[in-house]
Short mmCIF file of N, CA and C in Angstrom, two decimals:
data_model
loop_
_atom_site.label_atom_id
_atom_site.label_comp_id
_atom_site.label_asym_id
_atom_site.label_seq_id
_atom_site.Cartn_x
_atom_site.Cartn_y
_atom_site.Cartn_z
N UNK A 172 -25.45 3.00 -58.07
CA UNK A 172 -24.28 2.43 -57.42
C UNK A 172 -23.40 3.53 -56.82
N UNK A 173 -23.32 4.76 -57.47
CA UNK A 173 -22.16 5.87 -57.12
C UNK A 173 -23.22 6.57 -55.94
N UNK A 174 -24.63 6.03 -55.36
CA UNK A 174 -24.94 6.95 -54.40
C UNK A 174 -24.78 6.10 -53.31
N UNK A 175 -24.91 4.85 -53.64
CA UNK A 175 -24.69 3.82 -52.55
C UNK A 175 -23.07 3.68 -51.85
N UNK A 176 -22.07 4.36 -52.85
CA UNK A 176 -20.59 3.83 -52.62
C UNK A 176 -20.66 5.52 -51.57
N UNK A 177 -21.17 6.55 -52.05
CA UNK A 177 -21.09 7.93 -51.10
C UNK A 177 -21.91 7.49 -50.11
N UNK A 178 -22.55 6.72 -50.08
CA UNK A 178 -24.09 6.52 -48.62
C UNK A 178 -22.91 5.90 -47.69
N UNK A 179 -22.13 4.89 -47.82
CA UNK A 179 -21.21 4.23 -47.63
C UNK A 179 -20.36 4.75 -46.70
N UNK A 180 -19.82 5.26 -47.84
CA UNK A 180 -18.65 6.50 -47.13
C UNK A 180 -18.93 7.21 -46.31
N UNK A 181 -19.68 8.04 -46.08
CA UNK A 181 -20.36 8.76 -44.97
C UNK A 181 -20.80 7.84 -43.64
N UNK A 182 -21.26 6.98 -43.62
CA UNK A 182 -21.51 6.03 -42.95
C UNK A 182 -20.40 5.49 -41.58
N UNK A 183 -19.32 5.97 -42.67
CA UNK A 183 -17.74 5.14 -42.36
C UNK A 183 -17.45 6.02 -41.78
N UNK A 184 -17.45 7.28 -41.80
CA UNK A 184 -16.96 8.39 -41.35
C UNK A 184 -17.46 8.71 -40.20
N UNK A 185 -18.61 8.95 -40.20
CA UNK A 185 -20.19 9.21 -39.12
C UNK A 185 -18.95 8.26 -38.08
N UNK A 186 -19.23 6.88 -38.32
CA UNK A 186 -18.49 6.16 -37.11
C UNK A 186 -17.62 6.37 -36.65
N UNK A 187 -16.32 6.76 -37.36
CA UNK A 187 -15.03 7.06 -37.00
C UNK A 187 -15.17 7.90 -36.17
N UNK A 188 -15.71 9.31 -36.50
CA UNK A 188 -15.98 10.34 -35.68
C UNK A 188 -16.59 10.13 -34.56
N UNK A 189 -17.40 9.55 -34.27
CA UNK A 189 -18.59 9.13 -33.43
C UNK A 189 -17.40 8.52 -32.16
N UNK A 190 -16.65 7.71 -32.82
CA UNK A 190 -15.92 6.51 -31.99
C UNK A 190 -14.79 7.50 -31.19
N UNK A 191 -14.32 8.53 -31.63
CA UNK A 191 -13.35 9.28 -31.11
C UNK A 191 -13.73 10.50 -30.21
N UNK A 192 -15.00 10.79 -30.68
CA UNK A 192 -15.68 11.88 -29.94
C UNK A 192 -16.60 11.33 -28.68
N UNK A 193 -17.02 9.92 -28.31
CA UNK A 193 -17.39 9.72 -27.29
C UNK A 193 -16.63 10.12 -25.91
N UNK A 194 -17.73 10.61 -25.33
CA UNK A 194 -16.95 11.11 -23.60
C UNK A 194 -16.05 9.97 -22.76
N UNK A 195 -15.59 9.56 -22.59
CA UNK A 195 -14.98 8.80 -21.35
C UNK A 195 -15.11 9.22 -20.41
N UNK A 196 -15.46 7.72 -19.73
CA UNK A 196 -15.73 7.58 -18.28
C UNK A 196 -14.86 8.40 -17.47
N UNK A 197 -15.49 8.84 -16.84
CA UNK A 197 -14.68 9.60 -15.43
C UNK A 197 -15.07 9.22 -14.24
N UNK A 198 -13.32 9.25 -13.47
CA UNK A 198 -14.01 8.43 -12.07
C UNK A 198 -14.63 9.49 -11.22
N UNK A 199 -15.38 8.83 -10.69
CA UNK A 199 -16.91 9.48 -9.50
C UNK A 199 -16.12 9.47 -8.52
N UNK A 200 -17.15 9.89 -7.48
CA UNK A 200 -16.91 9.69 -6.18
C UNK A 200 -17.12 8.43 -5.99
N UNK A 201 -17.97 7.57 -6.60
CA UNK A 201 -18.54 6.26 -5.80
C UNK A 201 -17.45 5.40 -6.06
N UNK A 202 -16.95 5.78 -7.37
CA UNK A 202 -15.64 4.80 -8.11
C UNK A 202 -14.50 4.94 -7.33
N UNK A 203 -13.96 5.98 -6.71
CA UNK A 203 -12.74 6.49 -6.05
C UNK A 203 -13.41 5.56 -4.16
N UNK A 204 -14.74 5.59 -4.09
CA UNK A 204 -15.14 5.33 -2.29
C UNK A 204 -14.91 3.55 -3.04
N UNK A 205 -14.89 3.56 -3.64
CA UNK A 205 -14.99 1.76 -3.88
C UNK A 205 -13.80 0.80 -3.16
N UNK A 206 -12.84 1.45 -2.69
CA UNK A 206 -11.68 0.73 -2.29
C UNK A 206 -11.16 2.11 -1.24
N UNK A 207 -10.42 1.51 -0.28
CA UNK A 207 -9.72 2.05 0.66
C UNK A 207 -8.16 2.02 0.95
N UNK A 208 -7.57 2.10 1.46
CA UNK A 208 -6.02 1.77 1.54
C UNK A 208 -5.57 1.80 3.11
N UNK A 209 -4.71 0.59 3.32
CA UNK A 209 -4.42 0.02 4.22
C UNK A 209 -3.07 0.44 4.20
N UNK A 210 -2.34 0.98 5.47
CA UNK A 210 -1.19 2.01 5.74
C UNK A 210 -0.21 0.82 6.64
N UNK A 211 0.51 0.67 6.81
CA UNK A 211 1.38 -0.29 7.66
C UNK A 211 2.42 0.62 8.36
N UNK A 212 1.73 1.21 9.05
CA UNK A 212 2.61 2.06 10.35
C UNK A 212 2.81 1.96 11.54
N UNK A 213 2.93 0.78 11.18
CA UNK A 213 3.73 0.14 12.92
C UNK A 213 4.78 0.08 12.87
N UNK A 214 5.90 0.23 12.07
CA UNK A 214 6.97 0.08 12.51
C UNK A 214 7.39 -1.00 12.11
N UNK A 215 7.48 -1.90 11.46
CA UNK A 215 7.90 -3.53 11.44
C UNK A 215 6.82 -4.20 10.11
N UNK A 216 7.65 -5.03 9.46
CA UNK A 216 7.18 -5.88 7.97
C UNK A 216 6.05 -6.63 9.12
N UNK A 217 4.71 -6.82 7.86
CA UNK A 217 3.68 -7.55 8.55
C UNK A 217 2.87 -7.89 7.12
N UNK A 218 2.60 -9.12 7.21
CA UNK A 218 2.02 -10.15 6.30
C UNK A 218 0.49 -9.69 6.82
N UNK A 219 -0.66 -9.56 5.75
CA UNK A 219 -2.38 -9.69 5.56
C UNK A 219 -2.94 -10.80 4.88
N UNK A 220 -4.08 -10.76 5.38
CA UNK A 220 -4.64 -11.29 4.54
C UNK A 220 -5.92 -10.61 3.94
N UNK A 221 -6.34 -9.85 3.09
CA UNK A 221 -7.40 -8.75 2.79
C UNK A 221 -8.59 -9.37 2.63
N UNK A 222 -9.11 -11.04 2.76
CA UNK A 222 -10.21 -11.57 2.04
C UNK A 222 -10.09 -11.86 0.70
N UNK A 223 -9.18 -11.27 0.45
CA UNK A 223 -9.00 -12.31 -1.36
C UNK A 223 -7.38 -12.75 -1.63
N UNK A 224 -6.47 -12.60 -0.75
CA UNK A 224 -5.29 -12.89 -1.04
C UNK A 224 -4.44 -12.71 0.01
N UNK A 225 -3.24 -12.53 0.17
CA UNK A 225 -2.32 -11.79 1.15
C UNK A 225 -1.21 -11.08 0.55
N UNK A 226 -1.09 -10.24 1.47
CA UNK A 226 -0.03 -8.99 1.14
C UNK A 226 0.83 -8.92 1.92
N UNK A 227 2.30 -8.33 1.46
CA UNK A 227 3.26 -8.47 2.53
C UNK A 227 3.24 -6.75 2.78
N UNK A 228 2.86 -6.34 3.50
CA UNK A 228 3.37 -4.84 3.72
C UNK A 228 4.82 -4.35 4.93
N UNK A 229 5.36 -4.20 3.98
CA UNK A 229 6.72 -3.30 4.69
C UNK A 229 6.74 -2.24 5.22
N UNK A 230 7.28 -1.89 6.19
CA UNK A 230 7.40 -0.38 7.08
C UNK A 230 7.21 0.76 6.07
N UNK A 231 5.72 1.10 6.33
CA UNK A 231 5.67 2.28 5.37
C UNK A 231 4.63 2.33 4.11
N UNK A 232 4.53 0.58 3.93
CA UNK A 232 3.94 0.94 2.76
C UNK A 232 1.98 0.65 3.11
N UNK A 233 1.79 0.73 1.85
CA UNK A 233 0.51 0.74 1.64
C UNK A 233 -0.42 -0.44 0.42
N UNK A 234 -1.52 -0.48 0.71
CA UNK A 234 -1.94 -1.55 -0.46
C UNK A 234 -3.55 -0.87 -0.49
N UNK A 235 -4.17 -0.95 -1.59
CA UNK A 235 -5.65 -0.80 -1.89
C UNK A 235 -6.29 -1.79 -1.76
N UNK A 236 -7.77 -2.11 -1.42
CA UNK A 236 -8.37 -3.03 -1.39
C UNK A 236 -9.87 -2.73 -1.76
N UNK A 237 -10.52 -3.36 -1.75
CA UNK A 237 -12.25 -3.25 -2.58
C UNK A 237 -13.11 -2.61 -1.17
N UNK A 238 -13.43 -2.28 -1.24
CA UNK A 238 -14.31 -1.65 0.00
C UNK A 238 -15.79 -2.40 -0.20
N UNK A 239 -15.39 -3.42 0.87
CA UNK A 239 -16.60 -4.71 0.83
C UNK A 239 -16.98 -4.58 2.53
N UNK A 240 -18.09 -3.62 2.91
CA UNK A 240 -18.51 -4.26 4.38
C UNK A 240 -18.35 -5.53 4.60
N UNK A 241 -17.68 -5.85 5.79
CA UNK A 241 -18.15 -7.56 6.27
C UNK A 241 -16.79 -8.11 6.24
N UNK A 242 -16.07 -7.81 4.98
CA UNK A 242 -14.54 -7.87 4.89
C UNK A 242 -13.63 -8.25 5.74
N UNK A 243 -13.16 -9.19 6.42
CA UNK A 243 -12.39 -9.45 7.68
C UNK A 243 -10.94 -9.30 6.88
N UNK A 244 -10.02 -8.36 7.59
CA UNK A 244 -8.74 -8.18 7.55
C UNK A 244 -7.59 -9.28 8.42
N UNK A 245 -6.97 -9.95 8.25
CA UNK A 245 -6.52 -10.94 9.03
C UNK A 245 -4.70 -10.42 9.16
N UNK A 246 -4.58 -10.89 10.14
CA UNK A 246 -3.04 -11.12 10.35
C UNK A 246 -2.65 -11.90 9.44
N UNK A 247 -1.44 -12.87 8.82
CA UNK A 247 -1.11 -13.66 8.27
C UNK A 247 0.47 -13.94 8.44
N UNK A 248 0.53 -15.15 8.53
CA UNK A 248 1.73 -15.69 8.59
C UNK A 248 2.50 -17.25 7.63
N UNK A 249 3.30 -16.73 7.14
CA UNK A 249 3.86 -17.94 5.72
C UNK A 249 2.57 -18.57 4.89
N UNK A 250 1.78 -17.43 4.70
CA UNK A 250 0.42 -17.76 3.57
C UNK A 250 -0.73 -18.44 4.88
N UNK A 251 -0.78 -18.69 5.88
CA UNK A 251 -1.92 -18.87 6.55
C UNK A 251 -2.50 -17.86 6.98
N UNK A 252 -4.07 -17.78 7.09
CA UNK A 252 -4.55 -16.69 8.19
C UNK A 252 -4.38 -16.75 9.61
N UNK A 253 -4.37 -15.69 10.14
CA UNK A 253 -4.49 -15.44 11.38
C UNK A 253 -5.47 -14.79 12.28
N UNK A 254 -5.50 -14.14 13.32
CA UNK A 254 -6.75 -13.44 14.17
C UNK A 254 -7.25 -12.40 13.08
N UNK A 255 -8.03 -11.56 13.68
CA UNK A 255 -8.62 -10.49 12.88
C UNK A 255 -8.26 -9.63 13.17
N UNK A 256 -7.50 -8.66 12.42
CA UNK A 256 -7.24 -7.37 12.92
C UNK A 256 -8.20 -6.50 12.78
N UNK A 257 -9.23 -6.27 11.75
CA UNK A 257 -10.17 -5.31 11.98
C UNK A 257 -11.44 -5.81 10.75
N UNK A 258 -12.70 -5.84 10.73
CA UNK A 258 -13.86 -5.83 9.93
C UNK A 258 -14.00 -4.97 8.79
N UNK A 259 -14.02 -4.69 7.82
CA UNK A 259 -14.46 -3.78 6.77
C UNK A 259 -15.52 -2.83 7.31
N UNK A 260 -15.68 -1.59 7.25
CA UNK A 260 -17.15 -0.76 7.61
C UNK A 260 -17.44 0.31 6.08
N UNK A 261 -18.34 0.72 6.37
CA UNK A 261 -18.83 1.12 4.98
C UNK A 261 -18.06 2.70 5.01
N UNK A 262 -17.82 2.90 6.15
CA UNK A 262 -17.53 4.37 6.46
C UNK A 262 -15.64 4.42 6.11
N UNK A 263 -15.09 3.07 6.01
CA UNK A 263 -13.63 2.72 5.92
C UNK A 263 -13.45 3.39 4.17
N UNK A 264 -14.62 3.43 3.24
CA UNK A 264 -14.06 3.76 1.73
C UNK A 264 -14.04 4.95 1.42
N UNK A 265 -12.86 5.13 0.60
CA UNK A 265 -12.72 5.95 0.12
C UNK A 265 -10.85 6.59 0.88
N UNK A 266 -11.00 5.77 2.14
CA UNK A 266 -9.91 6.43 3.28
C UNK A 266 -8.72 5.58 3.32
N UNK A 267 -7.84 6.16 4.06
CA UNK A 267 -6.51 5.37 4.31
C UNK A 267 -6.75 5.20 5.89
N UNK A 268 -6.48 3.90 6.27
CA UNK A 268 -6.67 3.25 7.52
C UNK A 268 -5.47 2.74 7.88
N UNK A 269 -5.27 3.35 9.02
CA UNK A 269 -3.85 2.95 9.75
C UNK A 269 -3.63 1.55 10.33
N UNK A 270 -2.94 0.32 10.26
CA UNK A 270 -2.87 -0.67 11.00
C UNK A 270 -2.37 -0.27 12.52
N UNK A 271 -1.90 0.67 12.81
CA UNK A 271 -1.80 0.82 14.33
C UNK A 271 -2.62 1.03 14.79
N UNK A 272 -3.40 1.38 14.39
CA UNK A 272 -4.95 2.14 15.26
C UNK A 272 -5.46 0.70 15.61
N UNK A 273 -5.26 -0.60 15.19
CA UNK A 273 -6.21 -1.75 14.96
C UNK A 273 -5.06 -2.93 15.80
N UNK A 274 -3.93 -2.75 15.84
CA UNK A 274 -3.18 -3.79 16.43
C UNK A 274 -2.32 -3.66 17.70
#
C-alpha cells in the first residue's frame, strides 16, 4: 500500500509539471495572414458590411476581419447592405487595406 500511495504521488506530480512546462502556441505567420484590417481613410464615418456583420468605422479607425477569398465587402446603410466596395483576395492577408483606394 505505502508503494502504491508513492506510485501515486509521483504520478501527481509528473502531471503538474508536465501541465506547466508545455510550450504554448505561438502565433505563425499563417495565424497573423489569417485576417487583414480594413483602414477608413476617407475622411467621413462609413457603415460595412464585412460578410458576417457590420461595422461602423469612424474617420480613422480600423477593424480586423478573417481573410476569406471570395469575401464581398459591402457599403452599408442603417443595418442594410449595399454595392460592393471591394472582393476579398488571398494576397489582401495579413495587410491593412485602405477604403480609399476602393471607393
Amino acid at each position: 500500500m505505502r508503494y502504491l500511495t508513492i506510485l501515486l504521488a509521483f504520478m501527481i506530480a509528473a502531471g503538474t509539471v508536465a501541465a506547466f512546462t508545455a510550450p504554448q502556441p505561438a502565433e505563425t505567420e499563417a495565424a497573423a495572414a489569417a485576417s487583414f484590417k480594413i483602414l477608413n481613410d476617407t475622411g467621413a464615418d462609413i457603415q460595412i458590411h464585412t460578410g458576417s456583420g457590420f461595422v461602423e468605422l469612424n474617420k480613422g479607425a480600423s477593424t480586423s476581419i478573417t481573410c476569406e477569398a471570395g469575401r464581398e465587402i459591402r457599403q452599408a446603410n442603417k443595418g442594410k447592405k449595399g454595392d460592393v466596395i471591394f472582393t476579398v483576395e488571398d494576397s489582401m492577408c495579413g495587410k491593412t487595406v485602405k477604403l480609399s483606394a476602393y471607393l
